[in-house]
mmCIF file of C-alpha atoms and ligand atoms in Angstrom:
data_model
loop_
_atom_site.group_PDB
_atom_site.id
_atom_site.type_symbol
_atom_site.label_atom_id
_atom_site.label_comp_id
_atom_site.label_asym_id
_atom_site.label_seq_id
_atom_site.Cartn_x
_atom_site.Cartn_y
_atom_site.Cartn_z
ATOM 1 C CA MET A 1 122.947 66.425 72.418
ATOM 2 C CA ASN A 2 121.613 63.333 74.139
ATOM 3 C CA THR A 3 118.270 62.735 72.464
ATOM 4 C CA THR A 4 116.755 61.232 75.608
ATOM 5 C CA GLN A 5 117.027 64.685 77.185
ATOM 6 C CA ARG A 6 115.296 66.523 74.365
ATOM 7 C CA LYS A 7 112.133 68.197 75.552
ATOM 8 C CA LEU A 8 109.688 66.834 73.046
ATOM 9 C CA ILE A 9 106.290 68.065 71.970
ATOM 10 C CA ILE A 10 103.769 65.264 71.619
ATOM 11 C CA ALA A 11 100.486 65.956 69.817
ATOM 12 C CA ILE A 12 97.473 63.703 70.322
ATOM 13 C CA ASP A 13 94.485 64.441 68.118
ATOM 14 C CA GLY A 14 91.345 62.495 67.390
ATOM 15 C CA HIS A 15 87.632 62.048 67.830
ATOM 16 C CA SER A 16 85.587 63.091 70.860
ATOM 17 C CA SER A 17 85.539 60.772 73.857
ATOM 18 C CA CYS A 18 88.054 58.278 72.543
ATOM 19 C CA GLY A 19 90.377 58.446 75.521
ATOM 20 C CA LYS A 20 92.920 60.968 74.234
ATOM 21 C CA SER A 21 93.175 62.765 77.537
ATOM 22 C CA THR A 22 93.448 59.525 79.526
ATOM 23 C CA MET A 23 96.361 58.382 77.412
ATOM 24 C CA ALA A 24 97.962 61.850 77.405
ATOM 25 C CA LYS A 25 97.710 62.155 81.201
ATOM 26 C CA ASP A 26 99.036 58.656 81.805
ATOM 27 C CA LEU A 27 101.998 59.273 79.524
ATOM 28 C CA ALA A 28 102.707 62.711 81.029
ATOM 29 C CA LYS A 29 102.797 61.179 84.491
ATOM 30 C CA LYS A 30 105.036 58.328 83.401
ATOM 31 C CA ILE A 31 107.642 60.471 81.651
ATOM 32 C CA ASN A 32 107.201 63.586 83.800
ATOM 33 C CA TYR A 33 105.919 65.856 81.035
ATOM 34 C CA THR A 34 103.381 68.656 81.243
ATOM 35 C CA TYR A 35 99.893 67.703 80.075
ATOM 36 C CA ILE A 36 97.806 70.382 78.370
ATOM 37 C CA ASP A 37 94.116 69.771 77.652
ATOM 38 C CA SER A 38 93.254 72.048 74.720
ATOM 39 C CA GLY A 39 89.613 70.885 74.697
ATOM 40 C CA ALA A 40 89.205 72.236 78.233
ATOM 41 C CA MET A 41 90.003 75.706 76.878
ATOM 42 C CA TYR A 42 87.141 75.571 74.345
ATOM 43 C CA ARG A 43 84.916 74.220 77.113
ATOM 44 C CA VAL A 44 85.746 77.190 79.378
ATOM 45 C CA ILE A 45 84.869 79.683 76.640
ATOM 46 C CA THR A 46 81.614 77.753 76.131
ATOM 47 C CA LEU A 47 80.737 77.845 79.822
ATOM 48 C CA PHE A 48 81.479 81.567 79.905
ATOM 49 C CA ALA A 49 79.252 82.161 76.853
ATOM 50 C CA MET A 50 76.451 80.095 78.408
ATOM 51 C CA ARG A 51 76.635 81.940 81.713
ATOM 52 C CA HIS A 52 76.475 85.274 79.893
ATOM 53 C CA ASN A 53 73.493 84.127 77.809
ATOM 54 C CA LEU A 54 75.455 84.504 74.597
ATOM 55 C CA ILE A 55 74.052 81.247 73.160
ATOM 56 C CA LYS A 56 70.392 81.095 72.197
ATOM 57 C CA ASP A 57 68.744 78.476 69.950
ATOM 58 C CA ASP A 58 72.141 77.164 68.828
ATOM 59 C CA LYS A 59 73.247 80.676 67.845
ATOM 60 C CA LEU A 60 76.135 82.549 69.393
ATOM 61 C CA ASP A 61 76.310 86.290 69.859
ATOM 62 C CA GLU A 62 79.771 86.506 68.313
ATOM 63 C CA SER A 63 80.268 90.228 68.665
ATOM 64 C CA LYS A 64 79.545 90.138 72.410
ATOM 65 C CA LEU A 65 81.907 87.203 72.870
ATOM 66 C CA ALA A 66 84.587 89.016 70.842
ATOM 67 C CA HIS A 67 84.164 91.965 73.186
ATOM 68 C CA LEU A 68 84.399 89.852 76.358
ATOM 69 C CA ILE A 69 86.903 87.147 75.431
ATOM 70 C CA ASP A 70 90.009 88.996 76.618
ATOM 71 C CA GLY A 71 88.511 89.023 80.104
ATOM 72 C CA ILE A 72 88.494 85.225 80.281
ATOM 73 C CA ASN A 73 91.553 83.898 82.040
ATOM 74 C CA ILE A 74 92.096 80.153 81.685
ATOM 75 C CA THR A 75 94.525 78.393 83.993
ATOM 76 C CA PHE A 76 95.295 74.810 84.940
ATOM 77 C CA SER A 77 96.742 73.190 88.006
ATOM 78 C CA TYR A 78 97.298 69.699 89.288
ATOM 79 C CA ASN A 79 95.401 68.746 92.447
ATOM 80 C CA ASP A 80 97.726 66.406 94.365
ATOM 81 C CA GLU A 81 95.037 65.327 96.802
ATOM 82 C CA LEU A 82 92.489 64.351 94.146
ATOM 83 C CA GLU A 83 95.236 63.377 91.701
ATOM 84 C CA ARG A 84 93.602 65.219 88.848
ATOM 85 C CA HIS A 85 94.257 68.094 86.487
ATOM 86 C CA GLU A 86 91.899 70.974 87.168
ATOM 87 C CA THR A 87 90.734 73.849 85.007
ATOM 88 C CA PHE A 88 90.005 77.345 86.284
ATOM 89 C CA MET A 89 88.049 80.191 84.714
ATOM 90 C CA ASN A 90 89.089 83.533 86.169
ATOM 91 C CA GLY A 91 90.266 81.707 89.274
ATOM 92 C CA GLU A 92 87.073 79.663 89.714
ATOM 93 C CA LEU A 93 87.363 75.874 89.672
ATOM 94 C CA VAL A 94 85.186 74.753 86.749
ATOM 95 C CA GLU A 95 86.630 71.306 86.069
ATOM 96 C CA ASP A 96 83.367 69.411 86.621
ATOM 97 C CA GLU A 97 81.052 71.984 85.093
ATOM 98 C CA ILE A 98 82.948 72.115 81.783
ATOM 99 C CA ARG A 99 82.473 68.328 81.369
ATOM 100 C CA SER A 100 78.654 68.464 81.658
ATOM 101 C CA LEU A 101 76.480 67.383 78.738
ATOM 102 C CA ASP A 102 75.159 70.958 78.487
ATOM 103 C CA VAL A 103 78.635 72.316 77.823
ATOM 104 C CA SER A 104 79.404 69.373 75.505
ATOM 105 C CA ASN A 105 76.294 70.198 73.506
ATOM 106 C CA ASN A 106 77.406 73.794 72.923
ATOM 107 C CA VAL A 107 81.175 73.478 72.646
ATOM 108 C CA SER A 108 81.306 72.645 68.915
ATOM 109 C CA LEU A 109 79.591 75.934 68.170
ATOM 110 C CA ILE A 110 82.291 77.834 70.045
ATOM 111 C CA ALA A 111 85.103 75.761 68.515
ATOM 112 C CA THR A 112 84.082 76.794 64.982
ATOM 113 C CA ILE A 113 84.728 80.499 65.653
ATOM 114 C CA LYS A 114 87.932 81.829 64.103
ATOM 115 C CA PHE A 115 88.825 84.447 66.727
ATOM 116 C CA VAL A 116 88.247 81.929 69.526
ATOM 117 C CA ARG A 117 90.590 79.442 67.833
ATOM 118 C CA GLU A 118 93.269 82.079 67.286
ATOM 119 C CA LYS A 119 93.209 82.997 70.980
ATOM 120 C CA MET A 120 93.292 79.372 72.097
ATOM 121 C CA VAL A 121 96.134 78.439 69.742
ATOM 122 C CA ALA A 122 98.198 81.398 71.004
ATOM 123 C CA LEU A 123 97.581 80.274 74.592
ATOM 124 C CA GLN A 124 98.438 76.650 73.747
ATOM 125 C CA ARG A 125 101.768 77.722 72.203
ATOM 126 C CA LYS A 126 102.566 80.025 75.115
ATOM 127 C CA LEU A 127 101.947 77.300 77.698
ATOM 128 C CA SER A 128 104.254 74.967 75.725
ATOM 129 C CA GLU A 129 107.219 77.307 75.408
ATOM 130 C CA ALA A 130 109.355 75.278 77.802
ATOM 131 C CA GLY A 131 108.763 72.045 75.838
ATOM 132 C CA ALA A 132 108.320 68.584 77.383
ATOM 133 C CA VAL A 133 104.615 68.849 76.652
ATOM 134 C CA ILE A 134 101.848 66.440 75.730
ATOM 135 C CA MET A 135 98.802 68.184 74.334
ATOM 136 C CA ASP A 136 95.564 66.637 73.155
ATOM 137 C CA GLY A 137 92.888 68.122 70.925
ATOM 138 C CA ARG A 138 91.742 68.238 67.301
ATOM 139 C CA ASP A 139 94.282 70.461 65.531
ATOM 140 C CA ILE A 140 97.428 70.021 67.597
ATOM 141 C CA GLY A 141 99.437 68.098 64.996
ATOM 142 C CA THR A 142 98.020 70.047 62.050
ATOM 143 C CA VAL A 143 97.827 73.669 63.247
ATOM 144 C CA VAL A 144 99.206 74.248 66.740
ATOM 145 C CA PHE A 145 102.410 72.200 66.423
ATOM 146 C CA PRO A 146 102.899 71.107 62.815
ATOM 147 C CA ASN A 147 106.497 70.227 63.787
ATOM 148 C CA ALA A 148 105.581 68.156 66.850
ATOM 149 C CA ASP A 149 108.077 65.363 67.542
ATOM 150 C CA LEU A 150 105.383 62.694 67.762
ATOM 151 C CA LYS A 151 101.832 62.887 66.412
ATOM 152 C CA ILE A 152 99.130 60.402 67.279
ATOM 153 C CA PHE A 153 95.665 60.327 65.716
ATOM 154 C CA MET A 154 93.270 58.461 67.983
ATOM 155 C CA THR A 155 89.884 57.039 67.289
ATOM 156 C CA ALA A 156 87.452 54.393 68.556
ATOM 157 C CA ASP A 157 84.049 53.070 67.456
ATOM 158 C CA VAL A 158 81.154 55.461 68.163
ATOM 159 C CA GLU A 159 79.319 52.894 70.285
ATOM 160 C CA VAL A 160 82.390 52.254 72.427
ATOM 161 C CA ARG A 161 83.012 55.977 72.894
ATOM 162 C CA ALA A 162 79.390 56.703 73.854
ATOM 163 C CA ALA A 163 79.399 53.861 76.381
ATOM 164 C CA ARG A 164 82.628 55.122 77.959
ATOM 165 C CA ARG A 165 81.336 58.694 78.291
ATOM 166 C CA PHE A 166 77.996 57.420 79.656
ATOM 167 C CA LYS A 167 79.800 55.455 82.371
ATOM 168 C CA GLU A 168 81.955 58.464 83.245
ATOM 169 C CA LEU A 169 79.018 60.874 83.600
ATOM 170 C CA LYS A 170 76.867 58.327 85.451
ATOM 171 C CA GLU A 171 79.666 57.778 87.954
ATOM 172 C CA LYS A 172 79.670 61.514 88.567
ATOM 173 C CA GLY A 173 75.935 61.347 89.255
ATOM 174 C CA ASP A 174 74.800 63.127 86.062
ATOM 175 C CA ASP A 175 71.309 62.220 84.891
ATOM 176 C CA VAL A 176 72.039 61.381 81.243
ATOM 177 C CA SER A 177 70.907 58.795 78.710
ATOM 178 C CA LEU A 178 73.134 56.700 76.469
ATOM 179 C CA ASP A 179 71.134 57.851 73.430
ATOM 180 C CA ALA A 180 71.711 61.537 74.247
ATOM 181 C CA ILE A 181 75.428 60.910 74.635
ATOM 182 C CA ARG A 182 75.710 58.921 71.404
ATOM 183 C CA GLU A 183 73.924 61.730 69.602
ATOM 184 C CA ASN A 184 76.293 64.304 71.113
ATOM 185 C CA VAL A 185 79.389 62.288 70.134
ATOM 186 C CA GLN A 186 78.168 61.838 66.543
ATOM 187 C CA LYS A 187 77.206 65.481 66.218
ATOM 188 C CA ARG A 188 80.566 66.638 67.532
ATOM 189 C CA ASP A 189 82.410 64.300 65.138
ATOM 190 C CA PHE A 190 80.469 65.754 62.235
ATOM 191 C CA ILE A 191 81.082 69.376 63.223
ATOM 192 C CA ASP A 192 84.755 68.766 64.128
ATOM 193 C CA GLU A 193 85.436 67.131 60.758
ATOM 194 C CA ASN A 194 83.426 69.493 58.593
ATOM 195 C CA ARG A 195 84.012 72.960 60.022
ATOM 196 C CA ASP A 196 85.927 75.537 57.949
ATOM 197 C CA GLU A 197 88.308 76.513 60.747
ATOM 198 C CA SER A 198 90.944 73.865 61.546
ATOM 199 C CA PRO A 199 88.765 70.803 60.919
ATOM 200 C CA LEU A 200 89.740 67.559 62.593
ATOM 201 C CA GLN A 201 92.125 65.845 60.178
ATOM 202 C CA LYS A 202 94.871 63.328 60.567
ATOM 203 C CA ALA A 203 98.223 65.026 59.960
ATOM 204 C CA ASP A 204 100.101 63.261 57.162
ATOM 205 C CA ASP A 205 102.828 62.223 59.575
ATOM 206 C CA ALA A 206 100.513 61.125 62.443
ATOM 207 C CA ILE A 207 100.314 57.510 63.578
ATOM 208 C CA VAL A 208 96.772 56.129 63.909
ATOM 209 C CA LEU A 209 95.632 54.406 67.080
ATOM 210 C CA ASN A 210 92.182 52.793 67.231
ATOM 211 C CA ASN A 211 91.749 51.944 70.882
ATOM 212 C CA SER A 212 88.216 50.455 70.765
ATOM 213 C CA TYR A 213 89.428 47.202 72.223
ATOM 214 C CA LEU A 214 92.506 48.314 74.118
ATOM 215 C CA THR A 215 92.662 48.762 77.872
ATOM 216 C CA LYS A 216 94.107 51.910 79.420
ATOM 217 C CA GLU A 217 97.282 49.963 80.208
ATOM 218 C CA GLU A 218 97.592 48.597 76.677
ATOM 219 C CA GLN A 219 97.250 52.024 75.082
ATOM 220 C CA LEU A 220 99.864 53.452 77.449
ATOM 221 C CA GLU A 221 102.233 50.652 76.533
ATOM 222 C CA TRP A 222 101.576 51.362 72.854
ATOM 223 C CA ILE A 223 102.517 55.049 73.128
ATOM 224 C CA VAL A 224 105.528 54.374 75.369
ATOM 225 C CA THR A 225 106.841 52.095 72.605
ATOM 226 C CA LYS A 226 106.290 54.841 70.017
ATOM 227 C CA MET A 227 108.139 57.320 72.253
ATOM 228 C CA ALA A 228 111.053 54.932 72.597
ATOM 229 C CA GLU A 229 111.243 54.586 68.820
ATOM 230 C CA ILE A 230 111.819 58.324 68.299
ATOM 231 C CA GLN A 231 114.342 58.772 71.093
HETATM 232 O O1 LIG B 301 88.494 67.070 73.752
HETATM 233 P P1 LIG B 301 87.151 67.637 74.213
HETATM 234 O O2 LIG B 301 85.981 66.742 73.938
HETATM 235 O O3 LIG B 301 87.186 68.087 75.632
HETATM 236 O O4 LIG B 301 86.958 68.941 73.328
HETATM 237 C C1 LIG B 301 85.817 69.732 73.432
HETATM 238 C C2 LIG B 301 85.444 70.320 72.083
HETATM 239 O O5 LIG B 301 86.400 71.299 71.710
HETATM 240 C C3 LIG B 301 85.351 69.326 70.940
HETATM 241 O O6 LIG B 301 84.005 69.093 70.606
HETATM 242 C C4 LIG B 301 86.083 69.961 69.805
HETATM 243 C C5 LIG B 301 86.747 71.181 70.349
HETATM 244 N N1 LIG B 301 88.204 71.174 70.254
HETATM 245 C C6 LIG B 301 88.758 71.754 69.145
HETATM 246 O O7 LIG B 301 88.036 72.185 68.252
HETATM 247 N N2 LIG B 301 90.110 71.850 69.042
HETATM 248 C C7 LIG B 301 90.897 71.371 70.002
HETATM 249 N N3 LIG B 301 92.229 71.496 69.873
HETATM 250 C C8 LIG B 301 90.345 70.746 71.133
HETATM 251 C C9 LIG B 301 88.982 70.657 71.228
#
């Protein structure tokens, strides 16, 4: 078999807001692979829980969510006109809403729940059945695809990550402060790394990329080189 035609699975894990999805999307476009945003799935469940008033004072009504979760249909499609990947919750376009600071502030709570993770992992594997997939998240190389062909663990300095997210949300017109974003990033790091269920960990065979001082183009070049090395 010609290895260049193998349909690889590429796992990109790492800290919040360090540019995983930017690199994953850029690579997917360049090599014509499918990009799957696993974080968007946890964000959809969070938005659903918020809309149904299942989160109060940082507490989730788990039994209600368990009862309703099978009614949440998550789909993705690529919008050619806007040149962006879009996320849908039961057919409704929620791409912008799931990126709000409100959802970001609640998503870690949802991502710690075992039955939510089991559902999301099953969906992630199903969507990847055909291969030729790049998926980013926190547990892709450790839990979802422990046999992924290439595993990257990305990180960047907290200050750099907060500044990037601040710029992104400001450009969208969100009224947010840099301090609130930094706090959110640090809190999510802590919860992601310390939760019982699938904590954020570098897989033993993952390659580390700290992109604090890399441009988008430089990080793409870096991963294209890594791809070439395994083909
Ligand atoms: O990548 P992101 O910031 O959009 O992810 C949103 C949240 O979902 C993040 O705080 C951690 C969680 N997450 C997770 O637990 N496992 C994944 N595979 C992806 C995201």
